[in-house]
Short mmCIF file of C-alpha atoms in Angstrom, two decimals:
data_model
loop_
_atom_site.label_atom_id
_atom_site.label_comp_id
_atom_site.label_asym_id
_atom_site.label_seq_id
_atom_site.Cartn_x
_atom_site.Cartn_y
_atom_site.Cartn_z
CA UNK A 1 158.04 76.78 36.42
CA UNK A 2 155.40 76.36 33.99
CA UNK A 3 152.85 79.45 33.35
CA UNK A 4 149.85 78.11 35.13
CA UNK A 5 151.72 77.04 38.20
CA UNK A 6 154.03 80.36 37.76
CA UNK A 7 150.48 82.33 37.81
CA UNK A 8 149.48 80.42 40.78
CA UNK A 9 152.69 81.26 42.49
CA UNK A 10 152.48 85.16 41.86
CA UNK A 11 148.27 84.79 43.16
CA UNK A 12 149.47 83.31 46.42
CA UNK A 13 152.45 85.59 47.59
CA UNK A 14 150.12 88.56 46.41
CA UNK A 15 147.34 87.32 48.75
CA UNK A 16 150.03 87.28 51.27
CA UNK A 17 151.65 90.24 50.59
CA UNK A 18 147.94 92.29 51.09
CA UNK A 19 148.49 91.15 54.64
CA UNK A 20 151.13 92.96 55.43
CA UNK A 21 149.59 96.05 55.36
CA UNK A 22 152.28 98.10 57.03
CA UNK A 23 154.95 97.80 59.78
CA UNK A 24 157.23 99.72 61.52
CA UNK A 25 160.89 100.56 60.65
CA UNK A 26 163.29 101.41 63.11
CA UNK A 27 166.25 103.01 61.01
CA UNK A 28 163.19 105.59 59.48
CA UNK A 29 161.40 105.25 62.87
CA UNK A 30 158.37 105.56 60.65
CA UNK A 31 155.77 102.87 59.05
CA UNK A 32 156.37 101.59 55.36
CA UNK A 33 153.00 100.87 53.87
CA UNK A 34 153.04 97.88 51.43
CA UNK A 35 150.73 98.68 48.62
CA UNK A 36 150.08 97.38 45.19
CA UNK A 37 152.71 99.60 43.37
CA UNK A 38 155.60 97.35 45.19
CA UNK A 39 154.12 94.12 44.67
CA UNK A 40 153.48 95.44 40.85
CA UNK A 41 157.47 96.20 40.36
CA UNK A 42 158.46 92.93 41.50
CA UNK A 43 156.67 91.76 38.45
CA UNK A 44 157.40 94.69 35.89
CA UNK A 45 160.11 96.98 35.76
CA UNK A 46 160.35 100.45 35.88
CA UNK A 47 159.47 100.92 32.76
CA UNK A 48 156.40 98.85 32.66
CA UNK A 49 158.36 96.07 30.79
CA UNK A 50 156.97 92.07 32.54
CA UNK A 51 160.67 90.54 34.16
CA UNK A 52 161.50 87.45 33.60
CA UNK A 53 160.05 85.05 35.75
CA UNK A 54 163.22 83.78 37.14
CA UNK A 55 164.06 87.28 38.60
CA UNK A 56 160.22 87.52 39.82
CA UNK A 57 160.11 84.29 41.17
CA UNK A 58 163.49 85.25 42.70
CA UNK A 59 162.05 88.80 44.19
CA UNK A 60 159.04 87.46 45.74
CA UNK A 61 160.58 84.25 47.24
CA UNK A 62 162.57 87.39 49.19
CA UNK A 63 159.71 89.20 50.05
CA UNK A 64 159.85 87.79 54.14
CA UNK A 65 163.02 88.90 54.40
CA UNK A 66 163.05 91.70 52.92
CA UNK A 67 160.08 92.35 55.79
CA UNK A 68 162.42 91.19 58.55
CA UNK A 69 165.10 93.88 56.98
CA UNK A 70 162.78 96.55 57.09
CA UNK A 71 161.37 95.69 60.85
CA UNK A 72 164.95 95.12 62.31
CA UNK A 73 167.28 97.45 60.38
CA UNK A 74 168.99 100.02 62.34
CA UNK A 75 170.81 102.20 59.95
CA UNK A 76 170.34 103.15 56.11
CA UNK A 77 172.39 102.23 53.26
CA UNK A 78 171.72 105.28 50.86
CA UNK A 79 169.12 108.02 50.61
CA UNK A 80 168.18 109.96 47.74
CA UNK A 81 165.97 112.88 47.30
CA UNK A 82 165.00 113.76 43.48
CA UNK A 83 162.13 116.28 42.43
CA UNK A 84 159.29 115.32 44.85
CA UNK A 85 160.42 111.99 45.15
CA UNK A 86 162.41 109.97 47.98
CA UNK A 87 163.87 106.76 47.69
CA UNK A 88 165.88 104.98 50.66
CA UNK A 89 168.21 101.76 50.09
CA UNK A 90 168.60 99.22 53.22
CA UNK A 91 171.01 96.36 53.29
CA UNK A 92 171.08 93.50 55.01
CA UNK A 93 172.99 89.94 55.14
CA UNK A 94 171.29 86.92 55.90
CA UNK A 95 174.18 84.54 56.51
CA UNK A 96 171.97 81.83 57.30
CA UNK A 97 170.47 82.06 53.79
CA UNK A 98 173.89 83.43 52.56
CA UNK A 99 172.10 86.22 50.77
CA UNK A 100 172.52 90.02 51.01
CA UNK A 101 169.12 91.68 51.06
CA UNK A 102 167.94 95.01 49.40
CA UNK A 103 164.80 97.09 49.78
CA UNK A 104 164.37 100.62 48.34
CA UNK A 105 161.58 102.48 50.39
CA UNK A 106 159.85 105.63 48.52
CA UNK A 107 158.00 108.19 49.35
CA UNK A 108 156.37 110.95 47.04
CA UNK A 109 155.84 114.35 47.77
CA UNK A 110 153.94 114.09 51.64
CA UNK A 111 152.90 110.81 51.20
CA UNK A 112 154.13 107.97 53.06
CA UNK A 113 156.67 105.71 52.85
CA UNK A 114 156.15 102.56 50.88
CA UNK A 115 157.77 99.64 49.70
CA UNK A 116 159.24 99.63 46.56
CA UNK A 117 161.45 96.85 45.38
CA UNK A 118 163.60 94.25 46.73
CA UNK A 119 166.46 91.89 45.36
CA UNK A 120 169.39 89.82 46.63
CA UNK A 121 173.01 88.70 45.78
CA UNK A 122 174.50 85.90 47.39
CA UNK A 123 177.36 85.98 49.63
CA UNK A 124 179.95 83.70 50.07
CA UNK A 125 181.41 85.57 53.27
CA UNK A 126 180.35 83.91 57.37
CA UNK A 127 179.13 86.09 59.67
CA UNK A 128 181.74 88.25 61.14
CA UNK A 129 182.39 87.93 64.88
#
């Protein structure tokens, strides 16, 4: 993807991501907000550092699914609490799309929940019966 089109890309999932605004999770039975810090580390890692564009392109052409994980999942992956700082992990297959889903959720001190990455693997596997 070449740089302007790339930069194009990024401009138009953003403007679509703003819409979100929040929505409800089931398996937290709270709302995750979607704010500018998740969008931001789907284009920079944690250390600030710009990813690839492969991986970004990758991450944000997951972003609807990683919305219809977080309004239909029923049960959480992994939890962890660190020094004023929460972070949840939820997993979901896609088999259609034959990709496994991931979203970490995180919350700081008593704010709220938010959205904080997302990333998939493929799987090979069919949908079990």
């Amino acid at each position: 993807m070449e740089e302007k089109s790339h930069a194009l890309f990024i401009e138009k999932k953003r403007a679509w991501y703003k819409t979100l605004g929040k929505v409800y999770c089931p398996a937290l039975k709270q709302e995750v907000t979607f704010n500018s810090k998740g969008f931001n580390h789907l284009l920079f890692d944690g250390f600030g550092r710009k990813r690839a564009p492969k991986e970004a392109v990758s991450r944000l052409n997951i972003l609807p699914l990683s919305v219809d994980l977080i309004k239909n999942i029923q049960t959480i992956s992994e939890y962890r609490s660190l020094t004023n700082l929460e972070y949840w992990k939820l997993k979901m297959s896609f088999y259609e799309k034959s990709l496994k889903v991931t979203v970490i959720l995180k919350k700081a001190g008593s704010g709220k929940i938010s959205f904080h990455s997302t990333w998939s693997d493929k799987i090979s596997a069919k949908k079990p019966d």
